[in-house]
Coordinates of C-alpha atoms in Angstrom, one line a residue:
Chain A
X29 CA -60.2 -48.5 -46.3
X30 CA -59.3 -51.0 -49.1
X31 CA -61.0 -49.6 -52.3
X32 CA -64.0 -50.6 -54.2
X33 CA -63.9 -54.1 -56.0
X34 CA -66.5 -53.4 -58.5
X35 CA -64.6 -51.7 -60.8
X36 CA -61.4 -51.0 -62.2
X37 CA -58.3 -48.8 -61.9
X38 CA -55.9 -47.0 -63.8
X39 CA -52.0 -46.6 -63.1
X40 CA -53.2 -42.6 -63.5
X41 CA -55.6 -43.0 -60.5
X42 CA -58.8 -42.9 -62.1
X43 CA -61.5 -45.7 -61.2
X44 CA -64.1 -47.1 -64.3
X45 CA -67.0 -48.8 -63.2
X46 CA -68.7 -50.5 -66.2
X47 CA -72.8 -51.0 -65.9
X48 CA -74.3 -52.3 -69.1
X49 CA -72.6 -50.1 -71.9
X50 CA -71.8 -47.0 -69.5
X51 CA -68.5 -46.4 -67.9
X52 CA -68.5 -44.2 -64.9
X53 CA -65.7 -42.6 -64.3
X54 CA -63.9 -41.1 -61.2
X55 CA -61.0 -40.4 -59.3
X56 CA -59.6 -42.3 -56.3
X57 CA -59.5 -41.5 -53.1
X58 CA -56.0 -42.3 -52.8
X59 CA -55.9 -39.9 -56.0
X60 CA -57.9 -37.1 -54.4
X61 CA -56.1 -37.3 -50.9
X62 CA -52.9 -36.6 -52.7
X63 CA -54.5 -33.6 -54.6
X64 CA -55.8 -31.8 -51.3
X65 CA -58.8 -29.8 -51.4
X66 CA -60.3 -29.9 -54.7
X67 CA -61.4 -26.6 -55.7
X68 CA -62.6 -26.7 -59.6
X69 CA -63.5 -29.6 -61.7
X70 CA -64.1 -29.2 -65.3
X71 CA -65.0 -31.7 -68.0
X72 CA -65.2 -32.0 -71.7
X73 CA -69.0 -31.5 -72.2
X74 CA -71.4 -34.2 -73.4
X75 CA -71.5 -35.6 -77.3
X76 CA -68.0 -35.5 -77.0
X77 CA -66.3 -38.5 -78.6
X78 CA -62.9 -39.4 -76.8
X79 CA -60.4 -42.3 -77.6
X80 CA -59.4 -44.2 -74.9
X81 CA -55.9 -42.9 -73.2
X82 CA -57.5 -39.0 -74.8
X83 CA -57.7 -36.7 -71.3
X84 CA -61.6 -36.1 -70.6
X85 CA -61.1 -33.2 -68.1
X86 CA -59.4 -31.6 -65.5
X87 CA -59.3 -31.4 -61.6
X88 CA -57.9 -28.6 -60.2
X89 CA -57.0 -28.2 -56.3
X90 CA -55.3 -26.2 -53.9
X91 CA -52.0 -27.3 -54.6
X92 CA -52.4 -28.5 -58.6
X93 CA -53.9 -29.0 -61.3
X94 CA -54.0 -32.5 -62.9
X95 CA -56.2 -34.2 -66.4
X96 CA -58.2 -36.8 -66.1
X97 CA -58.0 -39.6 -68.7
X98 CA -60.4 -42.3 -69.6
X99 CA -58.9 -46.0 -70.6
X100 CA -62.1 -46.6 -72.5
X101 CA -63.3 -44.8 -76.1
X102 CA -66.5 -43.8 -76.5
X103 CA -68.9 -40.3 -75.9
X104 CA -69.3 -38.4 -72.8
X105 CA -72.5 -38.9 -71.3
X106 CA -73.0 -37.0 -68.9
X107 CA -70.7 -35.4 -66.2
X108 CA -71.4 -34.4 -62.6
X109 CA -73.6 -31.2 -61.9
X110 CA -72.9 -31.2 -58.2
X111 CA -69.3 -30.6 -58.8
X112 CA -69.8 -27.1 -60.7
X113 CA -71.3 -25.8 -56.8
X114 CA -69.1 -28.3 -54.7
X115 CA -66.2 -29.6 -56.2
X116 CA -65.1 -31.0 -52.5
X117 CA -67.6 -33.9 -53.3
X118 CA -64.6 -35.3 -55.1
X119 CA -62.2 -35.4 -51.6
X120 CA -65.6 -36.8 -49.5
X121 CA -66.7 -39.6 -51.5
X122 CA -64.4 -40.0 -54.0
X123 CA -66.2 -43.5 -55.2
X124 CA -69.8 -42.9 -55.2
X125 CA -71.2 -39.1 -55.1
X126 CA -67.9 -37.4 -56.6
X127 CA -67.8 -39.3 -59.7
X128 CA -66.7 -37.4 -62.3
X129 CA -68.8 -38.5 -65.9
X130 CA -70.2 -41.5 -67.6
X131 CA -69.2 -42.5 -70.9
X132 CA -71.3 -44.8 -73.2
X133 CA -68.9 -47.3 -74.9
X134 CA -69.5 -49.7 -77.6
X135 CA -66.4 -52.0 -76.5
X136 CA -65.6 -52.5 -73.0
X137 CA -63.0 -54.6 -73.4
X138 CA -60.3 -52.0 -72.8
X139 CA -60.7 -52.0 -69.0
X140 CA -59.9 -55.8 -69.0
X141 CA -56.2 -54.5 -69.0
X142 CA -56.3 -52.4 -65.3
X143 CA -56.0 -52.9 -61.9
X144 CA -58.5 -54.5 -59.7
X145 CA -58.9 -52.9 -56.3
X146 CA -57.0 -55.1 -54.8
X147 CA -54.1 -54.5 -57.1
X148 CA -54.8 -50.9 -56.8
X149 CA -54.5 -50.8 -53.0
X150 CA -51.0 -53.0 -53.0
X151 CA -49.7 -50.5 -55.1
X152 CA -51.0 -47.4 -52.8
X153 CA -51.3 -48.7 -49.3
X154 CA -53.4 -46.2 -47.8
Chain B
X26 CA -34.2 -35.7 -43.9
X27 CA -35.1 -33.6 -41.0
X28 CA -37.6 -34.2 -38.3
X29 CA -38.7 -31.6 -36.4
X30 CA -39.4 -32.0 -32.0
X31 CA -42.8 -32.2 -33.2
X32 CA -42.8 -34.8 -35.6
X33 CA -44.1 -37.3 -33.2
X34 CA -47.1 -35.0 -32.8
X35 CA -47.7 -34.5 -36.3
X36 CA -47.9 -38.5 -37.1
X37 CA -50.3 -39.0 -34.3
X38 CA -52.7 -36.5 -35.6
X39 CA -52.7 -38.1 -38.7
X40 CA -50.9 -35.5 -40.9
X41 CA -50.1 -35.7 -44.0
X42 CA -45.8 -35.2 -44.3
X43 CA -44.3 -34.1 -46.9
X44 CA -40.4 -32.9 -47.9
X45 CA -40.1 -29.0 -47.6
X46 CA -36.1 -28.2 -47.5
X47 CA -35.1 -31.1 -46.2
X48 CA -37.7 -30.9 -43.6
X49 CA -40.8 -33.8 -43.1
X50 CA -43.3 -31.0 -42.4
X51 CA -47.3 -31.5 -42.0
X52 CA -49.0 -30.1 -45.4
X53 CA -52.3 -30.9 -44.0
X54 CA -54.3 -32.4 -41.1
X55 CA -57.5 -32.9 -42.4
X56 CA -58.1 -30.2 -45.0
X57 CA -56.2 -26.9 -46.2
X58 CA -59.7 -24.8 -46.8
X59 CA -61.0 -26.1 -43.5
X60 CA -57.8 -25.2 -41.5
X61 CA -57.4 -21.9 -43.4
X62 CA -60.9 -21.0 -42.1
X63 CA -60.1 -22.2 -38.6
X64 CA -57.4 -19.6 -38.2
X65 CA -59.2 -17.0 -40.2
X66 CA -62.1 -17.7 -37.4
X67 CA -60.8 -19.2 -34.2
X68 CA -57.0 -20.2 -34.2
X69 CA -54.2 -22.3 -35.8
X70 CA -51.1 -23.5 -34.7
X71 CA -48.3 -23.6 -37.3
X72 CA -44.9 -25.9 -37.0
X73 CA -42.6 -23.8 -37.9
X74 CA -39.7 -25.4 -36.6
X75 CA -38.1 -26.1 -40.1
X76 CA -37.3 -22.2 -40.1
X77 CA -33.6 -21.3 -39.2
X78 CA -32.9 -19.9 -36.1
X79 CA -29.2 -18.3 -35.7
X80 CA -27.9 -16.3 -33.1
X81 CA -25.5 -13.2 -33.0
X82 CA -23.1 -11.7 -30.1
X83 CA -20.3 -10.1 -30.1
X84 CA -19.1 -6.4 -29.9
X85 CA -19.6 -6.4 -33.6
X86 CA -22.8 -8.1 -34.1
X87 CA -25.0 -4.9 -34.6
X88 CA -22.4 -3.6 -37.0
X89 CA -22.7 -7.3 -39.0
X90 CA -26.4 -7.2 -38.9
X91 CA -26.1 -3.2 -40.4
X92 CA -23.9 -4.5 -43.2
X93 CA -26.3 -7.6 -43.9
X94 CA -29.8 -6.1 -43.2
X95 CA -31.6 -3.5 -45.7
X96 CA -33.6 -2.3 -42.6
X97 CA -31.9 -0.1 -39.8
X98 CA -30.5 -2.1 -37.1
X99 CA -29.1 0.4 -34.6
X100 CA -32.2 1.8 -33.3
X101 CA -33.9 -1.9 -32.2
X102 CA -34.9 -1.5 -29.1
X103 CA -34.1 -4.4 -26.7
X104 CA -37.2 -7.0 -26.8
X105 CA -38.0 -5.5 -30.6
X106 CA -38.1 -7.6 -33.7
X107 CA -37.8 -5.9 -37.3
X108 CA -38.3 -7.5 -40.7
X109 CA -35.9 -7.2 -43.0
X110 CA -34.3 -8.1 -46.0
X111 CA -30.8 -9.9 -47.1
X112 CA -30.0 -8.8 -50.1
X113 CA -27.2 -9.6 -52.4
X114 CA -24.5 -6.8 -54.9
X115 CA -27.5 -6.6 -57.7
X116 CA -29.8 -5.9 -54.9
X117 CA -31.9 -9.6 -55.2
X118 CA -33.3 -11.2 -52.5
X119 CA -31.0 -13.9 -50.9
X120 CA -33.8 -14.3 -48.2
X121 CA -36.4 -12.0 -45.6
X122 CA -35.9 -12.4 -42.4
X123 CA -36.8 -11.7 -39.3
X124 CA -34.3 -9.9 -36.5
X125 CA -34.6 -10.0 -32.9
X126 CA -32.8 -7.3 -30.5
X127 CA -32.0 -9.0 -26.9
X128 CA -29.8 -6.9 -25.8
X129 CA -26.8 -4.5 -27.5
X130 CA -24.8 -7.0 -28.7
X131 CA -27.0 -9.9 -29.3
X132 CA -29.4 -10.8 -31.9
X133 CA -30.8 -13.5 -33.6
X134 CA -32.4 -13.8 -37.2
X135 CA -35.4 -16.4 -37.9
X136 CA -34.8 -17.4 -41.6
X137 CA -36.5 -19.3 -44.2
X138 CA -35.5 -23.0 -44.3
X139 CA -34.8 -23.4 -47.8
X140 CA -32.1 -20.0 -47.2
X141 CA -30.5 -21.4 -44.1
X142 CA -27.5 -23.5 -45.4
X143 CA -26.9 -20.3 -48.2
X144 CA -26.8 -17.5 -45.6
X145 CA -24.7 -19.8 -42.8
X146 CA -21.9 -19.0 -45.5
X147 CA -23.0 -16.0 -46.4
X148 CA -22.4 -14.9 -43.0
X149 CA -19.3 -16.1 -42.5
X150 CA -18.2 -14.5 -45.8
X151 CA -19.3 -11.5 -44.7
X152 CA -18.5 -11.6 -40.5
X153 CA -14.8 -11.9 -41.4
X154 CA -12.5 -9.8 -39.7
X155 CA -15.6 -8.8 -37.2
X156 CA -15.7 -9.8 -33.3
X157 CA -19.2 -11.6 -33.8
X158 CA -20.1 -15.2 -33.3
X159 CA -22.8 -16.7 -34.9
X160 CA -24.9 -19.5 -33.8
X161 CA -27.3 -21.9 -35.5
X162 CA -29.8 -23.0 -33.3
X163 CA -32.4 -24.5 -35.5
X164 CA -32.4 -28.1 -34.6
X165 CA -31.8 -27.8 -30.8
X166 CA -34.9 -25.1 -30.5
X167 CA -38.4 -25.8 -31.9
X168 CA -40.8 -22.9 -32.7
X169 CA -44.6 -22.9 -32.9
X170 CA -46.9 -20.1 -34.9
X171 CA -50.1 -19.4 -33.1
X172 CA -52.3 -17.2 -35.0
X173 CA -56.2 -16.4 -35.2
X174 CA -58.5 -14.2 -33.5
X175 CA -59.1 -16.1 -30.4
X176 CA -55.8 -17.0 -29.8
X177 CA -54.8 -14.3 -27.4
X178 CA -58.0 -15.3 -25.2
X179 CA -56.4 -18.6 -24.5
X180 CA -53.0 -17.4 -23.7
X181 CA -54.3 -14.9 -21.6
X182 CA -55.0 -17.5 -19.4
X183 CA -51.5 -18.8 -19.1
X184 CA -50.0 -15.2 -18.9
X185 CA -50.8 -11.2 -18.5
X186 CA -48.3 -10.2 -20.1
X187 CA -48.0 -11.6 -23.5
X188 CA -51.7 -10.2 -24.6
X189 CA -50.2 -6.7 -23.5
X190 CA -47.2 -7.2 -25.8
X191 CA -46.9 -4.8 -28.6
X192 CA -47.1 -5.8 -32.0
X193 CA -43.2 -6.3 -33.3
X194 CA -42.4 -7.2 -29.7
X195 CA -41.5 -9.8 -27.9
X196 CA -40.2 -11.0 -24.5
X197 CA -38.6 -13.7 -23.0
X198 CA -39.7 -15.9 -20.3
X199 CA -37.7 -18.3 -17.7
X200 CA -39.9 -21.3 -16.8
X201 CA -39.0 -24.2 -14.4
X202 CA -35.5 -25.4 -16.5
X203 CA -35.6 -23.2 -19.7
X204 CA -36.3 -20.6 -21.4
X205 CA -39.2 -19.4 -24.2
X206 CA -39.4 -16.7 -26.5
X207 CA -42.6 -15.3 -27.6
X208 CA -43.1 -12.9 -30.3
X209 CA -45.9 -10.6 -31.7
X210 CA -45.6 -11.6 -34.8
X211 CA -46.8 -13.8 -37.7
X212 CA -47.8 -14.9 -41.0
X213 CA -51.5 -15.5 -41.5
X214 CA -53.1 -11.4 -41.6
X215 CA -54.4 -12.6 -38.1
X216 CA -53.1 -11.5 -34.6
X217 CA -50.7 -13.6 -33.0
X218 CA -47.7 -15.1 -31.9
X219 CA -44.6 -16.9 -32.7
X220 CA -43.1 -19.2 -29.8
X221 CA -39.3 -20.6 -29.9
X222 CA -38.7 -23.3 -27.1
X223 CA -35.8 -25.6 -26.9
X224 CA -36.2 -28.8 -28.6
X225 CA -36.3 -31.2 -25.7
X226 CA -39.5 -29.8 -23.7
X227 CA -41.1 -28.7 -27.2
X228 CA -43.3 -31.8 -27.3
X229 CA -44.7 -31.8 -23.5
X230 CA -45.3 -28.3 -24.2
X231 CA -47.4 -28.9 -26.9
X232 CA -49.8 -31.6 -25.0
X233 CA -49.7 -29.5 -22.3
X234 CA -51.2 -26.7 -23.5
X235 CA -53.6 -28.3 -26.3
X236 CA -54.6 -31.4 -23.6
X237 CA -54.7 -29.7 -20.8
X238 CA -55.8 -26.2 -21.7
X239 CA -59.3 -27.1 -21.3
X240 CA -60.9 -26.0 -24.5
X241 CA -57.8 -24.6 -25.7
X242 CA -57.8 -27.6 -28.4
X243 CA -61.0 -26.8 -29.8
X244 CA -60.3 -23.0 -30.3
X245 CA -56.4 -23.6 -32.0
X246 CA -56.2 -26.3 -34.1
X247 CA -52.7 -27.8 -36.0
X248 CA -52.6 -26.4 -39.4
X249 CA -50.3 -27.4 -42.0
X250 CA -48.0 -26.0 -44.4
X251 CA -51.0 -26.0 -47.4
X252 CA -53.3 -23.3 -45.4
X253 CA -50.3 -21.5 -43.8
X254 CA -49.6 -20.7 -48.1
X255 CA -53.6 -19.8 -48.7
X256 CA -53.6 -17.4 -45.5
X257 CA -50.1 -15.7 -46.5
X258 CA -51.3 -15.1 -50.0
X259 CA -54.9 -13.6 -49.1
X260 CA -52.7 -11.4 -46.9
X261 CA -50.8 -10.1 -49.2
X262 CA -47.4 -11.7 -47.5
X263 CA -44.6 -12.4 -50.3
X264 CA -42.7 -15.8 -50.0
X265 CA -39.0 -16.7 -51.1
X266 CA -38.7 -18.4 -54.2
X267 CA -42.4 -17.0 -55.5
X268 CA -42.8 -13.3 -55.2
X269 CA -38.9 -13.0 -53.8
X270 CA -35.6 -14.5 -55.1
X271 CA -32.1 -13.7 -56.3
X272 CA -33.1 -12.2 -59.7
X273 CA -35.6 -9.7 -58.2
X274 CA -35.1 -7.1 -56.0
X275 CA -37.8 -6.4 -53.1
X276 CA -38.8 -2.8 -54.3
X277 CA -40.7 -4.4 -56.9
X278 CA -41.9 -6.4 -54.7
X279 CA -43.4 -3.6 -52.7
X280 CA -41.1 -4.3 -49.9
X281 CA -39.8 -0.6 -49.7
X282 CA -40.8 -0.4 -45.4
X283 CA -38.0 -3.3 -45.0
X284 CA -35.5 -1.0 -47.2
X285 CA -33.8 2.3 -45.2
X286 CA -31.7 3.5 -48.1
X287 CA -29.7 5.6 -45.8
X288 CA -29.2 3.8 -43.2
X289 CA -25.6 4.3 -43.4
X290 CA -25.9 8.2 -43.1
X291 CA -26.7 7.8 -39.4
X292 CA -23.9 8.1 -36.7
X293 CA -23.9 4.2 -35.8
X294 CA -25.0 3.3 -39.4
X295 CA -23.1 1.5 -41.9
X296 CA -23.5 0.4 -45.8
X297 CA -25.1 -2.3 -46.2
X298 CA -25.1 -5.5 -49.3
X299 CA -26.9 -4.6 -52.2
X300 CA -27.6 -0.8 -51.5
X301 CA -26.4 1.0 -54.0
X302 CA -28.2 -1.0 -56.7
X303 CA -31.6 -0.7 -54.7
X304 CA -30.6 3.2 -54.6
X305 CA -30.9 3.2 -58.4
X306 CA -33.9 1.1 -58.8
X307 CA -35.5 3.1 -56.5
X308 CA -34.0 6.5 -58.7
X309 CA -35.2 5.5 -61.6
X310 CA -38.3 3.5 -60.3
X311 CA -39.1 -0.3 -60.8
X312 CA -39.6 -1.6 -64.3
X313 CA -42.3 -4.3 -62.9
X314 CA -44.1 -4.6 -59.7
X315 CA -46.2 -6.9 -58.0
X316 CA -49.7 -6.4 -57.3
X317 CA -52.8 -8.5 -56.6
X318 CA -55.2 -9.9 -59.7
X319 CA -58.4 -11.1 -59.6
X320 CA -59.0 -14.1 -61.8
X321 CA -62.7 -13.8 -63.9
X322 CA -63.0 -17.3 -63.6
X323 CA -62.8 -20.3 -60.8
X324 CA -59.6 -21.8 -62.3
X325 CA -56.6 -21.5 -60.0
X326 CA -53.6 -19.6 -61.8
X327 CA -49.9 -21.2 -60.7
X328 CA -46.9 -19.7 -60.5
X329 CA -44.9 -18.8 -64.1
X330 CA -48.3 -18.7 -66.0
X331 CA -47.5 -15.4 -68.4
X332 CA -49.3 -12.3 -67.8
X333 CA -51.0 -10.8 -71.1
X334 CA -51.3 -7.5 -72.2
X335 CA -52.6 -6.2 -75.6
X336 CA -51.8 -10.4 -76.8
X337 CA -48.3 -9.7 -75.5
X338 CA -46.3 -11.4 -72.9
X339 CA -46.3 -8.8 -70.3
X340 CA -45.3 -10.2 -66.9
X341 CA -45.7 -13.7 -64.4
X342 CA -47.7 -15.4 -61.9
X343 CA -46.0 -15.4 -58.9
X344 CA -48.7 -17.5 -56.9
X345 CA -52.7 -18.2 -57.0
X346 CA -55.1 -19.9 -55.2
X347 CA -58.5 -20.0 -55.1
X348 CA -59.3 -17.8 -51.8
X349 CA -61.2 -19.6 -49.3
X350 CA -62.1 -16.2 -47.4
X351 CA -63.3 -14.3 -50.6
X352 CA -64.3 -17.4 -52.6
X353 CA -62.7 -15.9 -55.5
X354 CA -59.8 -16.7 -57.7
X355 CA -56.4 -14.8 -56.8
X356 CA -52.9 -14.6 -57.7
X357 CA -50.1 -12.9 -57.1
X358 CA -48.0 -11.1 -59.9
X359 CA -45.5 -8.7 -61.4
X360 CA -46.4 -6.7 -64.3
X361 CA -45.1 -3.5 -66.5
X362 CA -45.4 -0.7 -63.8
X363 CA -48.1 1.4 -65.8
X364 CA -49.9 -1.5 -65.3
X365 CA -50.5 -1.5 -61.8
X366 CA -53.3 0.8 -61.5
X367 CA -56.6 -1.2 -59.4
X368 CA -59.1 -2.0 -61.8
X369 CA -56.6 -2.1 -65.3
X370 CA -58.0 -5.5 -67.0
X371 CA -54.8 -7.7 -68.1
X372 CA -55.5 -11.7 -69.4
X373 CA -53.8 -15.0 -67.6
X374 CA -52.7 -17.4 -69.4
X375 CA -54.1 -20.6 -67.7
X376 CA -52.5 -22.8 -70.2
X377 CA -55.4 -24.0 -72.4
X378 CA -57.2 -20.8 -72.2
X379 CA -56.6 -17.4 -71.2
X380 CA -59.0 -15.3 -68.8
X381 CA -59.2 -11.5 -67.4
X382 CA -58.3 -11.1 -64.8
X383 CA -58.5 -7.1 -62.6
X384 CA -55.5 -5.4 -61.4
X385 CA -56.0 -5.1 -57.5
X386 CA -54.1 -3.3 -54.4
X387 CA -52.5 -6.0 -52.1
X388 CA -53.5 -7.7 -49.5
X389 CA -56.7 -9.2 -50.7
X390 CA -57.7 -9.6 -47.0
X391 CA -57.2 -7.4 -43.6
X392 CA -58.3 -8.8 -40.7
X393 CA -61.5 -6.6 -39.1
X394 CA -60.6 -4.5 -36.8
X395 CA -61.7 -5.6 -32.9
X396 CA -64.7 -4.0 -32.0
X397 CA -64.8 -2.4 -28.5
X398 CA -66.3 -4.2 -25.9

């Protein structure tokens, strides 16, 4: 299934969807296939200022554990509750539900430089 | 790189391949916590085809096997496998193994995939001189795991006599134009079996008995290599190149039952590689051991992440995962041998932070006992 167009992706795997001055932020499924069964998700808390290219968490799954980075600077928003009781969320709807946080930017402009998903998928063919 | 008979099989039920000693092996069908709890609650069936398969005979072969083996050989019965090790001078694991007896001069040892091409010389090395031939059968056989609690149902209905097989035995059986072994025996802490067929019927058999063994499909499901790692660790099972390798011996490794130290004082019994240093570690006692830890937190420890003691490095991860059975996080490791006592609190070291984690007896998980009907 080709991946969401709305938004944009990282050569790290991580999609950005911008709405108004909040970035969301997730993994892709591609990304989450390749982890297996995701078992622990755990991200910097909210207030936290990052710089784009900083890591804003970690994923952890059966087989390893790997940090997720933003492209974007700006402050943690918020980050997923339902992962802390089902981090699988992340492997069954990698896109929508299993988002990992937002980030409120003040400059966007930064994602103007990553894939789009149709860049994305030519690179991963799924 | 190496396909197995059941590659074909694999691909069209969407696995996901990867490279595992040279081998394209399945690490998952659809999900390693859901096919971990499929075998844990119904049944699996494990490609294990990538594992070496080499036959002995020869006047000489039980006195090889003696000098190779740390576990008694001579008193196999015929139809009995034994696990053992293969050790090397120092007493480190070159691999474990399993031997099968079929008859007084003719054996064969199943061995780990990533070991085969190292012991193939080995053996030779150390056959020389003997009247035994030795005989790699790995890529014209194929061999199947089936494992899980239902799993015996189901081949009860295609024979009476392996359900009444003996754990640790197996027997072979002539169909139409070849021949299959079928062993008690696995890797998962569930009952089971292990299958070895010739390559060229391997993938009828396998449609056969999963398409047209009525339900059979929905009771034993194919599992891949990720949940065949989650169900060895919550039983306690060590693998080469984690909790076994050159550099460590297996009495550390709480392998003692594959070790008979004096084996060669029997009539028929012979020295064997690597026993006099195991003699003196088991003297003077192992320095380290391995036991079970569980983590206090839902972090996965991986294998090398230091041990802590008292803020001091005091041993290694060997493997962790997060157990699907027990929901908890586990792990695999050896530390200083006063600190192997259940409950003793040590710290891991999970790289950005350290936890506790509790000192526990191995395996994590037994399978319940069948109740009587």
């Amino acid at each position: 299934m080709p991946c969401p167009t709305d938004r944009h992706y990282a050569d790290t795997h991580e999609w950005h969807k911008l709405d108004g001055d909040i970035v969301t932020l997730g993994i892709s499924k591609f990304a989450a296939d390749e982890l297996t069964d995701i078992t622990y998700v755990e991200m910097r808390e909210p207030g936290t200022e990052i710089e784009a290219g900083d890591p804003v968490g970690e994923v952890e799954s059966v087989k390893a554990t790997s940090e997720v980075y933003a492209a974007v600077s700006g402050v943690i928003a918020e980050v997923n509750e339902l992962l802390a009781d089902d981090p699988g969320l992340v492997n069954r709807d990698a896109f929508d539900n299993g988002w990992l946080c937002k980030i409120k930017v003040a400059d966007a402009t930064a994602l103007d430089g990553l894939m789009d998903g149709a860049a994305y998928d030519a690179r991963h063919p799924a | 790189m190496l396909h197995t008979p059941f590659y074909d099989y694999h691909i069209s039920q969407n696995a996901r391949m990867v490279d595992f000693a040279g081998w394209q092996m399945p690490i998952m069908y659809t999900s390693i916590v859901q096919e971990h709890e499929q075998v844990r609650t119904s049944g699996g069936m494990f490609d294990v085809s990538h594992m070496g398969r080499v036959y002995f005979r020869g006047q000489d072969a039980r006195r090889f096997l003696e000098r190779i083996c740390t576990r008694r050989i001579s008193n196999m019965a015929h139809g009995q496998c034994r696990y053992s090790l293969i050790c090397n001078e120092q007493g480190g694991v070159r691999d474990d193994v399993l031997v099968y007896r079929m008859g007084d001069d003719d054996f064969m040892l199943v061995v780990n995939a990533a070991n085969r091409t190292k012991l193939l010389e080995h053996f030779r090395q150390h056959s020389a001189g003997l009247s035994v031939t030795m005989d790699d059968r790995t890529e014209k056989s194929a061999m199947l795991a089936i494992q899980g609690p239902r799993v015996m149902d189901v081949i009860g209905r295609f024979s009476d006599e392996i359900p009444s097989l003996k754990k640790y035995r197996f027997t072979t059986k002539s169909l139409l134009l070849f021949k299959v072994t079928v062993s008690r025996t696995g890797y998962t802490g569930e009952d089971g079996v292990e299958v070895i067929l010739p390559a060229n019927v391997a993938p009828t058999a396998i449609k056969m008995m999963l398409d047209k063994g009525g339900d059979a499909g929905q009771i034993i499901k194919p599992i891949g290599l990720g949940a065949r790692d989650t169900l060895r660790l919550e039983a306690g099972m060590p693998l080469y190149g984690h909790e076994m390798g050159e550099e460590t011996d297996p009495i550390s490794a709480g392998l003692m039952f594959g070790i008979n130290l004096d084996k060669d004082e029997h009539e028929d019994g012979e020295p064997f590689i690597g026993q006099d240093a195991l003699k003196a570690i088991h003297a003077n006692g192992p320095t380290n051991r391995l036991v079970g830890l569980f983590l206090d937190t839902r972090r996965t420890a991986r294998q090398d992440m230091p041990v802590l003691h008292n803020d001091g490095t005091v041993g290694r991860v060997t493997s962790g995962c997060t157990s699907p059975t027990l929901e908890r996080s586990i792990a695999m490791a050896y530390v200083p041998a006063e600190l192997t006592e259940p409950g003793t609190i040590v710290q891991v070291d999970l790289g950005k932070q350290a936890v506790d984690a509790e000192v526990c007896a191995l395996p994590f998980y037994k399978r319940p006992k069948p109740v009587a009907t």
